[in-house]
């Protein structure tokens, strides 16, 4: 029995499972850290009293400290979300429940879930890109997410733009990085409408596809990724757009280095995030038992 917490920008999802079989799932709105964590621990308290839970996995928005050897492991860093910076989530959960707590970024969790149960099963190297309020990349290399002083932030790299695209990027840190050019708020700034509301024939998708394909190009060559899943609210239920990104990425790579890869929607769909928290819980449990 394991519990998973997916912390998103607008909502959090708590999931109780036996392995991958979901027993219960509950949602709470994301407020400041004390209020949100109080809501989540109220759910965990009920589950821990009723079931023999062995580990807790957290898939969280960031930036958050994911280095387990760091003194501030599981602490939110310079996040723009009010009331979260400096909150030590992992330490809080470990102290309250005396259980192994695994923690990673939300998009890394989604990538792990796709590797365990989704479209990347059997693949050592793969990636997950989410395009929504922001752009995040979960990168799995050798069966593990990229780990170091922090989690990957490839949504903030710079790539070349489509010819003639001179729209100002909206990232408050980097301007015209990938997120600043194609995230939901960037599309809204370009068109006056949310990305989810735009018809697939809208011309804004031309620079969008160009930038996202360049990001896929970079991921395939740096992470040797065999599959890149494209998720998030902007791309949900848009198979034609996903196919355009794959074709553009192949054209961009030009057959270089015999790069063999596929691009597709996440097989787990909108459950990739919640299942990601469960995958993180299983990873830490299996590590504790090894």
CSV table of N, CA and C in Angstrom, one decimal, residues 125-205:
chain,number,residue,atom,x,y,z
A,125,UNK,N,15.7,5.2,-21.6
A,125,UNK,CA,15.8,6.6,-21.8
A,125,UNK,C,14.6,7.2,-22.5
A,126,UNK,N,13.9,8.1,-21.9
A,126,UNK,CA,12.7,8.7,-22.4
A,126,UNK,C,12.4,10.0,-21.7
A,127,UNK,N,11.4,10.7,-22.3
A,127,UNK,CA,11.1,12.0,-21.7
A,127,UNK,C,9.6,12.3,-21.8
A,128,UNK,N,9.2,13.3,-20.9
A,128,UNK,CA,7.8,13.7,-20.9
A,128,UNK,C,7.9,15.2,-20.9
A,129,UNK,N,7.1,15.8,-21.8
A,129,UNK,CA,7.0,17.3,-21.9
A,129,UNK,C,5.6,17.7,-21.6
A,130,UNK,N,5.4,18.6,-20.7
A,130,UNK,CA,4.1,19.1,-20.4
A,130,UNK,C,4.0,20.6,-20.8
A,131,UNK,N,3.0,20.9,-21.6
A,131,UNK,CA,2.8,22.3,-22.0
A,131,UNK,C,1.4,22.7,-21.4
A,132,UNK,N,1.5,23.6,-20.5
A,132,UNK,CA,0.3,24.1,-19.8
A,132,UNK,C,0.5,25.5,-19.4
A,133,UNK,N,0.3,25.8,-18.1
A,133,UNK,CA,0.7,27.1,-17.5
A,133,UNK,C,2.1,27.4,-17.7
A,134,UNK,N,2.9,26.4,-17.7
A,134,UNK,CA,4.4,26.5,-18.0
A,134,UNK,C,4.8,25.4,-18.9
A,135,UNK,N,6.1,25.2,-19.1
A,135,UNK,CA,6.6,24.1,-19.9
A,135,UNK,C,7.6,23.4,-19.1
A,136,UNK,N,7.4,22.1,-18.8
A,136,UNK,CA,8.3,21.3,-18.0
A,136,UNK,C,8.7,20.1,-18.8
A,137,UNK,N,9.9,19.6,-18.4
A,137,UNK,CA,10.5,18.4,-19.1
A,137,UNK,C,10.9,17.4,-18.0
A,138,UNK,N,10.4,16.2,-18.1
A,138,UNK,CA,10.8,15.1,-17.2
A,138,UNK,C,11.7,14.2,-18.1
A,139,UNK,N,13.0,14.1,-17.7
A,139,UNK,CA,14.0,13.4,-18.5
A,139,UNK,C,14.5,12.2,-17.7
A,140,UNK,N,14.3,11.0,-18.3
A,140,UNK,CA,14.7,9.7,-17.6
A,140,UNK,C,15.9,9.2,-18.5
A,141,UNK,N,17.0,8.9,-17.8
A,141,UNK,CA,18.2,8.4,-18.4
A,141,UNK,C,18.6,7.2,-17.6
A,142,UNK,N,18.8,6.1,-18.2
A,142,UNK,CA,19.2,4.9,-17.5
A,142,UNK,C,18.2,4.4,-16.5
A,143,UNK,N,16.9,4.7,-16.8
A,143,UNK,CA,15.8,4.3,-15.9
A,143,UNK,C,15.6,5.2,-14.7
A,144,UNK,N,16.4,6.3,-14.6
A,144,UNK,CA,16.3,7.2,-13.5
A,144,UNK,C,16.1,8.7,-14.0
A,145,UNK,N,15.4,9.5,-13.2
A,145,UNK,CA,15.3,10.9,-13.6
A,145,UNK,C,16.6,11.6,-13.4
A,146,UNK,N,16.9,12.6,-14.2
A,146,UNK,CA,18.1,13.4,-14.0
A,146,UNK,C,18.1,14.0,-12.6
A,147,UNK,N,19.2,13.7,-11.9
A,147,UNK,CA,19.4,14.2,-10.6
A,147,UNK,C,20.7,15.0,-10.4
A,148,UNK,N,20.6,16.0,-9.6
A,148,UNK,CA,21.8,16.8,-9.3
A,148,UNK,C,21.5,17.8,-8.3
A,149,UNK,N,22.0,19.0,-8.5
A,149,UNK,CA,21.7,20.1,-7.5
A,149,UNK,C,20.3,20.5,-7.5
A,150,UNK,N,19.6,20.2,-8.7
A,150,UNK,CA,18.2,20.5,-8.8
A,150,UNK,C,17.6,19.6,-9.9
A,151,UNK,N,16.3,19.7,-10.1
A,151,UNK,CA,15.7,18.9,-11.2
A,151,UNK,C,15.8,19.7,-12.5
A,152,UNK,N,15.6,19.0,-13.6
A,152,UNK,CA,15.7,19.6,-14.9
A,152,UNK,C,14.7,20.7,-15.1
A,153,UNK,N,15.2,21.7,-15.8
A,153,UNK,CA,14.3,22.9,-16.1
A,153,UNK,C,14.5,23.2,-17.6
A,154,UNK,N,14.3,22.2,-18.4
A,154,UNK,CA,14.6,22.3,-19.9
A,154,UNK,C,13.5,23.2,-20.5
A,155,UNK,N,12.4,23.4,-19.9
A,155,UNK,CA,11.4,24.4,-20.4
A,155,UNK,C,11.9,25.8,-20.5
A,156,UNK,N,13.1,26.1,-19.9
A,156,UNK,CA,13.6,27.4,-19.9
A,156,UNK,C,14.9,27.6,-20.7
A,157,UNK,N,15.1,26.6,-21.6
A,157,UNK,CA,16.3,26.8,-22.5
A,157,UNK,C,15.8,27.7,-23.7
A,158,UNK,N,16.8,28.2,-24.4
A,158,UNK,CA,16.6,29.0,-25.6
A,158,UNK,C,16.7,28.1,-26.8
A,159,UNK,N,15.8,28.2,-27.8
A,159,UNK,CA,15.9,27.6,-29.1
A,159,UNK,C,15.7,28.6,-30.1
A,160,UNK,N,16.0,28.3,-31.4
A,160,UNK,CA,15.7,29.3,-32.4
A,160,UNK,C,14.2,29.4,-32.7
A,161,UNK,N,13.8,30.5,-33.1
A,161,UNK,CA,12.4,30.7,-33.4
A,161,UNK,C,12.1,30.4,-34.9
A,162,UNK,N,10.8,30.3,-35.2
A,162,UNK,CA,10.4,30.2,-36.6
A,162,UNK,C,10.7,31.5,-37.3
A,163,UNK,N,11.0,31.4,-38.5
A,163,UNK,CA,11.3,32.6,-39.3
A,163,UNK,C,10.1,33.6,-39.2
A,164,UNK,N,10.4,34.9,-38.9
A,164,UNK,CA,9.4,35.9,-38.8
A,164,UNK,C,8.7,36.0,-37.5
A,165,UNK,N,9.0,35.1,-36.6
A,165,UNK,CA,8.3,35.1,-35.3
A,165,UNK,C,9.1,36.1,-34.4
A,166,UNK,N,8.5,37.2,-34.1
A,166,UNK,CA,9.2,38.2,-33.2
A,166,UNK,C,8.3,38.6,-32.0
A,167,UNK,N,7.3,37.7,-31.7
A,167,UNK,CA,6.5,38.0,-30.5
A,167,UNK,C,7.4,38.0,-29.3
A,168,UNK,N,7.1,39.0,-28.4
A,168,UNK,CA,8.0,39.0,-27.1
A,168,UNK,C,7.7,37.8,-26.3
A,169,UNK,N,8.7,37.2,-25.7
A,169,UNK,CA,8.5,36.1,-24.8
A,169,UNK,C,8.0,36.6,-23.4
A,170,UNK,N,7.2,35.9,-22.7
A,170,UNK,CA,6.6,36.4,-21.5
A,170,UNK,C,7.2,35.8,-20.2
A,171,UNK,N,8.3,35.0,-20.3
A,171,UNK,CA,8.9,34.4,-19.1
A,171,UNK,C,9.5,35.6,-18.3
A,172,UNK,N,9.1,35.7,-17.0
A,172,UNK,CA,9.7,36.8,-16.2
A,172,UNK,C,11.2,36.7,-16.0
A,173,UNK,N,11.7,35.5,-16.2
A,173,UNK,CA,13.1,35.3,-15.9
A,173,UNK,C,14.0,35.4,-17.2
A,174,UNK,N,13.4,34.8,-18.3
A,174,UNK,CA,14.2,34.7,-19.5
A,174,UNK,C,13.6,35.3,-20.8
A,175,UNK,N,12.4,35.8,-20.7
A,175,UNK,CA,11.8,36.4,-21.9
A,175,UNK,C,11.4,35.3,-22.8
A,176,UNK,N,12.2,35.2,-23.9
A,176,UNK,CA,11.8,34.3,-25.0
A,176,UNK,C,12.4,32.9,-24.9
A,177,UNK,N,12.4,32.3,-23.7
A,177,UNK,CA,12.8,30.9,-23.6
A,177,UNK,C,11.6,30.0,-24.1
A,178,UNK,N,11.8,28.7,-24.1
A,178,UNK,CA,10.7,27.9,-24.6
A,178,UNK,C,9.4,28.2,-23.9
A,179,UNK,N,9.4,28.2,-22.6
A,179,UNK,CA,8.2,28.5,-21.8
A,179,UNK,C,7.6,29.9,-22.2
A,180,UNK,N,8.5,30.8,-22.3
A,180,UNK,CA,8.1,32.2,-22.6
A,180,UNK,C,7.4,32.3,-24.0
A,181,UNK,N,7.7,31.3,-24.9
A,181,UNK,CA,7.1,31.4,-26.2
A,181,UNK,C,5.9,30.6,-26.5
A,182,UNK,N,5.8,29.4,-25.8
A,182,UNK,CA,4.7,28.5,-26.1
A,182,UNK,C,3.8,28.0,-25.0
A,183,UNK,N,4.1,28.4,-23.7
A,183,UNK,CA,3.2,28.0,-22.7
A,183,UNK,C,1.8,28.6,-22.9
A,184,UNK,N,0.8,28.1,-22.1
A,184,UNK,CA,-0.5,28.6,-22.3
A,184,UNK,C,-0.6,30.2,-22.2
A,185,UNK,N,0.0,30.8,-21.1
A,185,UNK,CA,-0.1,32.2,-21.1
A,185,UNK,C,0.6,32.9,-22.2
A,186,UNK,N,1.7,32.3,-22.8
A,186,UNK,CA,2.3,32.9,-24.0
A,186,UNK,C,1.4,32.9,-25.2
A,187,UNK,N,0.7,31.8,-25.3
A,187,UNK,CA,-0.3,31.7,-26.4
A,187,UNK,C,-1.4,32.7,-26.3
A,188,UNK,N,-1.9,32.9,-25.0
A,188,UNK,CA,-2.9,33.9,-24.7
A,188,UNK,C,-2.4,35.3,-25.0
A,189,UNK,N,-1.1,35.6,-24.7
A,189,UNK,CA,-0.6,36.9,-25.0
A,189,UNK,C,-0.5,37.1,-26.5
A,190,UNK,N,-0.2,36.1,-27.3
A,190,UNK,CA,-0.1,36.2,-28.7
A,190,UNK,C,-1.5,36.4,-29.4
A,191,UNK,N,-2.5,35.7,-28.9
A,191,UNK,CA,-3.8,35.6,-29.6
A,191,UNK,C,-5.0,36.2,-28.9
A,192,UNK,N,-4.8,36.4,-27.5
A,192,UNK,CA,-6.0,36.9,-26.7
A,192,UNK,C,-6.9,35.8,-26.3
A,193,UNK,N,-6.5,34.5,-26.6
A,193,UNK,CA,-7.3,33.4,-26.2
A,193,UNK,C,-6.4,32.3,-25.6
A,194,UNK,N,-7.0,31.5,-24.8
A,194,UNK,CA,-6.2,30.4,-24.1
A,194,UNK,C,-5.9,29.4,-25.2
A,195,UNK,N,-4.8,28.7,-25.0
A,195,UNK,CA,-4.3,27.6,-25.9
A,195,UNK,C,-5.4,26.6,-26.1
A,196,UNK,N,-6.1,26.2,-25.0
A,196,UNK,CA,-7.1,25.1,-25.1
A,196,UNK,C,-8.2,25.5,-26.0
A,197,UNK,N,-8.5,26.8,-26.2
A,197,UNK,CA,-9.6,27.3,-26.9
A,197,UNK,C,-9.3,27.6,-28.4
A,198,UNK,N,-8.1,27.4,-28.8
A,198,UNK,CA,-7.7,27.8,-30.2
A,198,UNK,C,-7.9,26.6,-31.1
A,199,UNK,N,-8.4,26.9,-32.3
A,199,UNK,CA,-8.6,25.9,-33.3
A,199,UNK,C,-7.3,25.5,-33.9
A,200,UNK,N,-7.2,24.2,-34.3
A,200,UNK,CA,-5.9,23.7,-34.7
A,200,UNK,C,-5.4,24.3,-36.0
A,201,UNK,N,-6.3,25.0,-36.7
A,201,UNK,CA,-5.9,25.7,-37.9
A,201,UNK,C,-5.4,27.1,-37.7
A,202,UNK,N,-5.4,27.5,-36.4
A,202,UNK,CA,-4.9,28.9,-36.1
A,202,UNK,C,-3.4,29.0,-36.4
A,203,UNK,N,-3.0,30.1,-37.0
A,203,UNK,CA,-1.6,30.3,-37.4
A,203,UNK,C,-0.6,30.3,-36.3
A,204,UNK,N,-1.1,30.5,-35.0
A,204,UNK,CA,-0.1,30.5,-33.9
A,204,UNK,C,0.5,29.2,-33.7
A,205,UNK,N,-0.1,28.1,-34.2
A,205,UNK,CA,0.5,26.8,-34.0
A,205,UNK,C,1.7,26.6,-34.9
